[in-house]
Coordinates of C-alpha atoms in Angstrom, one line a residue:
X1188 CA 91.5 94.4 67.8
X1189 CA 88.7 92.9 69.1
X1190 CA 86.3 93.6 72.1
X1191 CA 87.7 91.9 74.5
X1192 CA 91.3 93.1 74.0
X1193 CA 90.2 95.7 77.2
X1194 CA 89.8 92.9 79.6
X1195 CA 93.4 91.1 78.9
X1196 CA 95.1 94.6 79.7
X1197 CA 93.2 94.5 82.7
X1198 CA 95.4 92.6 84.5
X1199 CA 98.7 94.0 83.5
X1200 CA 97.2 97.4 84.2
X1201 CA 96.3 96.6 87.6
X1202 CA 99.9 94.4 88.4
X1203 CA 101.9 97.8 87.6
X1204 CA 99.6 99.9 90.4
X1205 CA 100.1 97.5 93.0
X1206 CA 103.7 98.1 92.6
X1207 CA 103.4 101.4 94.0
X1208 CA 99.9 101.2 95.9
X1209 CA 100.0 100.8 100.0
X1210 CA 96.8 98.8 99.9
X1211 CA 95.4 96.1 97.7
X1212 CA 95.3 92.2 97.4
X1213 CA 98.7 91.0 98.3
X1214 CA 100.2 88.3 96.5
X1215 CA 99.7 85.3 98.8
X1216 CA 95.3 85.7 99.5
X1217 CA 94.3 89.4 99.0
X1218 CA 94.1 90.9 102.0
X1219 CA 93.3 94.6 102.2
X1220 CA 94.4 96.7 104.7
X1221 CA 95.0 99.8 106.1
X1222 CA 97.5 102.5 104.9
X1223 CA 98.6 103.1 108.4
X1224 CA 99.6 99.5 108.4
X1225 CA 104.0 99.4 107.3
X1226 CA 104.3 102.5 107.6
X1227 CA 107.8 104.3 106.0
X1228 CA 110.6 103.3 107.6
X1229 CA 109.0 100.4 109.4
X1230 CA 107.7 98.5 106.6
X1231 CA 107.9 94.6 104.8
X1232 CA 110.7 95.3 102.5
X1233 CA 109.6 92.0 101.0
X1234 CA 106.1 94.2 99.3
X1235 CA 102.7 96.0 100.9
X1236 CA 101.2 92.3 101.2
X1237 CA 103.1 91.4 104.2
X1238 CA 103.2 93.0 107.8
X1239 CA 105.8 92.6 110.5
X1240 CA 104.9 95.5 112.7
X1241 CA 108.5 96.0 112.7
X1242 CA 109.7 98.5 115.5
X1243 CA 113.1 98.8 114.0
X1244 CA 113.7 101.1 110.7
X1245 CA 113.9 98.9 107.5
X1246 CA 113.8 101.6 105.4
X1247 CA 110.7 100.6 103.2
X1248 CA 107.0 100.7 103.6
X1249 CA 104.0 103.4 102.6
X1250 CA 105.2 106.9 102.6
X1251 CA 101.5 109.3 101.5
X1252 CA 102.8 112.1 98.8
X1253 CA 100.7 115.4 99.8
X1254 CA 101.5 116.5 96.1
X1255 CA 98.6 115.8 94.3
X1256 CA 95.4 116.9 94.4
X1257 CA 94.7 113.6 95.9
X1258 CA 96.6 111.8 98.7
X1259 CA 98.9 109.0 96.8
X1260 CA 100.8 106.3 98.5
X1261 CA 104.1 104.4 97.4
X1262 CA 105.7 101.7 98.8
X1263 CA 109.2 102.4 99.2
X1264 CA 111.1 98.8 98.9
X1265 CA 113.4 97.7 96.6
X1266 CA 112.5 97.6 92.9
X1267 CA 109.6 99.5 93.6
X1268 CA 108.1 101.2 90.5
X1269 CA 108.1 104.5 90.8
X1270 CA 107.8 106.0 87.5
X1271 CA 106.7 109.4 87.0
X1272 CA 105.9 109.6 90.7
X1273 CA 105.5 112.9 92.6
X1274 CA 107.8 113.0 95.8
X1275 CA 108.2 116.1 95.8
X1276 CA 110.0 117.6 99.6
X1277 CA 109.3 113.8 100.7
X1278 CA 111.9 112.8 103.7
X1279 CA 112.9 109.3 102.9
X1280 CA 116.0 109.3 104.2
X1281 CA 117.5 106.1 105.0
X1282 CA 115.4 104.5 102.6
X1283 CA 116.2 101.2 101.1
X1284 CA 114.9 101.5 97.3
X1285 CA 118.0 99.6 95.1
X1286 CA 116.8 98.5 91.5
X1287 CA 114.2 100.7 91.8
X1288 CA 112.2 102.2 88.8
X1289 CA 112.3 106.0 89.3
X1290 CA 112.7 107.4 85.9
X1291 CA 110.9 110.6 85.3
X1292 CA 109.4 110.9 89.0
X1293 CA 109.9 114.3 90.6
X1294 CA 111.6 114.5 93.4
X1295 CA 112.2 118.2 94.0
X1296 CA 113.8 118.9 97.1
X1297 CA 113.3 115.3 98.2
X1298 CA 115.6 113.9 100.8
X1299 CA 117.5 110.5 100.2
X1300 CA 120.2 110.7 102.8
X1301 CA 122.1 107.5 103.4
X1302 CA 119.8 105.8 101.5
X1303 CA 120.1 102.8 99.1
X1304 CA 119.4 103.3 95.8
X1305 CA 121.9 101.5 93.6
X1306 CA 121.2 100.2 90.7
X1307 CA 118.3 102.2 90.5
X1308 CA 117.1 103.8 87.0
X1309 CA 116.4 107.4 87.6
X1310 CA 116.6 108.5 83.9
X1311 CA 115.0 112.2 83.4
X1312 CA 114.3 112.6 86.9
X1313 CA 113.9 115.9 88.4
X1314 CA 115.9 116.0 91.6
X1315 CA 116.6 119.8 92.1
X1316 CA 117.7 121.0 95.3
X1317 CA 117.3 117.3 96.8
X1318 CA 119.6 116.1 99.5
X1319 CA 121.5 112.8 98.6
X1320 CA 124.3 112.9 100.5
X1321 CA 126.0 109.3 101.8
X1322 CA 123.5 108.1 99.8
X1323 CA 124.3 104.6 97.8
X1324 CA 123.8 105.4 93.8
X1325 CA 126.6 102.7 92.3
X1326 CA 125.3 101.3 89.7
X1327 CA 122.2 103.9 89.0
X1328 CA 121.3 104.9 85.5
X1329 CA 121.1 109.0 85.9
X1330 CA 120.8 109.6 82.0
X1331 CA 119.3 113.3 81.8
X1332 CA 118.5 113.4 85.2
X1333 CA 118.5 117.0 86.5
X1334 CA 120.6 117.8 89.9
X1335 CA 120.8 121.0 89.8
X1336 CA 121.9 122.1 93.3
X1337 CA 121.2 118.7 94.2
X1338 CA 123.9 117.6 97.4
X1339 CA 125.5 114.4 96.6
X1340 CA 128.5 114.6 99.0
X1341 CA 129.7 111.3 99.7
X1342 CA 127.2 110.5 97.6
X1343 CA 128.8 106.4 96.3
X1344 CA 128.1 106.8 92.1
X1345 CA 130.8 104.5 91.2
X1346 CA 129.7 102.8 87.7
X1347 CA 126.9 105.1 87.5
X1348 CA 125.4 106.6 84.4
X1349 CA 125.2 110.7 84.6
X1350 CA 125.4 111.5 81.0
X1351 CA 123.7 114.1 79.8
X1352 CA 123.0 115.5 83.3
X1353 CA 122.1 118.8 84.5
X1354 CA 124.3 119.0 87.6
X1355 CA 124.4 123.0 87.6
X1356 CA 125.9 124.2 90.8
X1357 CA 125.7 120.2 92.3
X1358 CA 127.6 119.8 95.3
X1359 CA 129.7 116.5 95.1
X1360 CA 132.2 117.1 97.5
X1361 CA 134.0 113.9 98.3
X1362 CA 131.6 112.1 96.0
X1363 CA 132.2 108.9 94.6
X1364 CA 132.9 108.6 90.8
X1365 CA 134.9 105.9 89.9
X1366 CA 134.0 104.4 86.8
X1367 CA 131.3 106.8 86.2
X1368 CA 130.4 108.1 82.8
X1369 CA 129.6 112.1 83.2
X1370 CA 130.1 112.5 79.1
X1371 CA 128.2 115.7 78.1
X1372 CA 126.9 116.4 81.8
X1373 CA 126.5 120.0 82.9
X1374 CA 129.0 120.5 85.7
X1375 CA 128.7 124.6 85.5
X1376 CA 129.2 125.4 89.4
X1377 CA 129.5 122.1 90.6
X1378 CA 131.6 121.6 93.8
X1379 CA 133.7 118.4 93.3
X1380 CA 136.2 118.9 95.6
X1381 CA 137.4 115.4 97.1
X1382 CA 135.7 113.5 94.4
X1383 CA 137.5 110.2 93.4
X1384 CA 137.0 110.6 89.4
X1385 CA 139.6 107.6 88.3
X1386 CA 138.5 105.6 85.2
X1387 CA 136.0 108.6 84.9
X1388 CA 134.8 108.9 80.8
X1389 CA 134.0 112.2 80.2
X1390 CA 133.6 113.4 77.0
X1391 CA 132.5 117.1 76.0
X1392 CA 131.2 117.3 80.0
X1393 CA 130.5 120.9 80.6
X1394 CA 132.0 123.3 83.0
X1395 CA 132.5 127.0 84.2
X1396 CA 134.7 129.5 85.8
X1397 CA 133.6 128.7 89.1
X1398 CA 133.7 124.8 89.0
X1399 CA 135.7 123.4 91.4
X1400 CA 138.0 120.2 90.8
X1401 CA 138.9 117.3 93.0
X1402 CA 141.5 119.2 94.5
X1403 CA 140.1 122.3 95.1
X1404 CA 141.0 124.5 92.5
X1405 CA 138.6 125.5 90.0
X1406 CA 138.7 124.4 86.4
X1407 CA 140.6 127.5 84.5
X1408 CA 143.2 127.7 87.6
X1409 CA 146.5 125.9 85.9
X1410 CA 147.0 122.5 87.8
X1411 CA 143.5 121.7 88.4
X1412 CA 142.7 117.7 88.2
X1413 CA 139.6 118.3 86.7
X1414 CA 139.0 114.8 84.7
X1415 CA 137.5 117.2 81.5

């Protein structure tokens, strides 16, 4: 490695912040500009480098996390990187993140409702008590991603990776799960009452007494339709 090996990860460095930043050069001249400026849910879901003033919702733009010791912004737009972030008790409902890069963030008690995050790869987050009901997941890639008590009714998860999840006492009433792969989650608790769970795979998924099936009946009861 020589001494200018620093300098060429400069750039790559700097290219992955801007992903998530509210402010900095913008891809088209490098304009900076105020945080203030698309603000969440009015933003340019094109990127932080454009500004319509929008007065309708779009669902992206700079949301300011009060988690850190620090204020830190994100811009909330599809395939936004978002790894590792801290949203902890953010409100972004409605938000339009698909294909977004949210693996390992926390999002404790966060609030996605009706929001559109499919295809988006939240691998090992920490969604505890969040609310993402009606919210659009098909697609998503939850691979030990902890929902405990997290709300996902009518939640759309269809072709959705939940493997190894910690769904502990997850409400999924009426939840969509067709086609999705729940093999060795945690359902101890769960509420999945309504849920469509055809082509479901689920192998060695974990459950308890007081799990309750698509139909209503908990798992021990004889003619549950558990799908485990």
């Amino acid at each position: 490695m020589n001494r200018f090996t620093p300098v060429k990860l400069l750039p790559l460095i700097l290219s992955t912040l801007l992903l998530t930043s509210c402010s900095g050069p913008d891809s088209s001249g490098g304009v900076e500009f105020s945080k203030t400026d698309n603000a969440f849910p009015y933003g340019d879901c094109r990127g932080s480098g454009y500004q319509t003033h929008s007065t309708e919702e779009t669902g992206c733009g700079c949301f300011v996390s009060q988690n850190a010791n620090l204020e830190t912004s994100y811009y909330i737009m599809p395939h936004a990187n978002l790894i590792g972030a801290n949203l902890n008790n953010a409100h972004l409902d409605g938000s339009a993140i698909s294909a977004a890069k949210l693996d390992g963030a926390s999002l404790i008690k966060a609030s996605f409702v009706k929001s559109n995050l499919a295809g988006s790869d939240l691998s090992s987050a920490n969604l505890t008590e969040a609310d993402l009901s009606n919210a659009l997941l098909a697609g998503s890639q939850l691979i030990k991603t902890t929902l405990i008590s997290a709300d996902l009714s009518w939640a759309n998860l269809q072709n959705s990776d939940l493997s190894n999840a910690l769904a502990n006492d997850a409400t999924l009433i009426n939840a969509n799960l067709l086609d999705a792969d729940i093999s060795w989650t945690n359902l101890s608790g769960a509420n999945l009452t309504g849920a469509k769970t055809q082509g479901v795979t689920a192998v060695n998924t974990i459950y308890s007494t007081s799990t309750l099936c698509p139909n209503g009946l908990s798992w021990p009861t004889s003619g549950n339709d558990c799908p485990f």
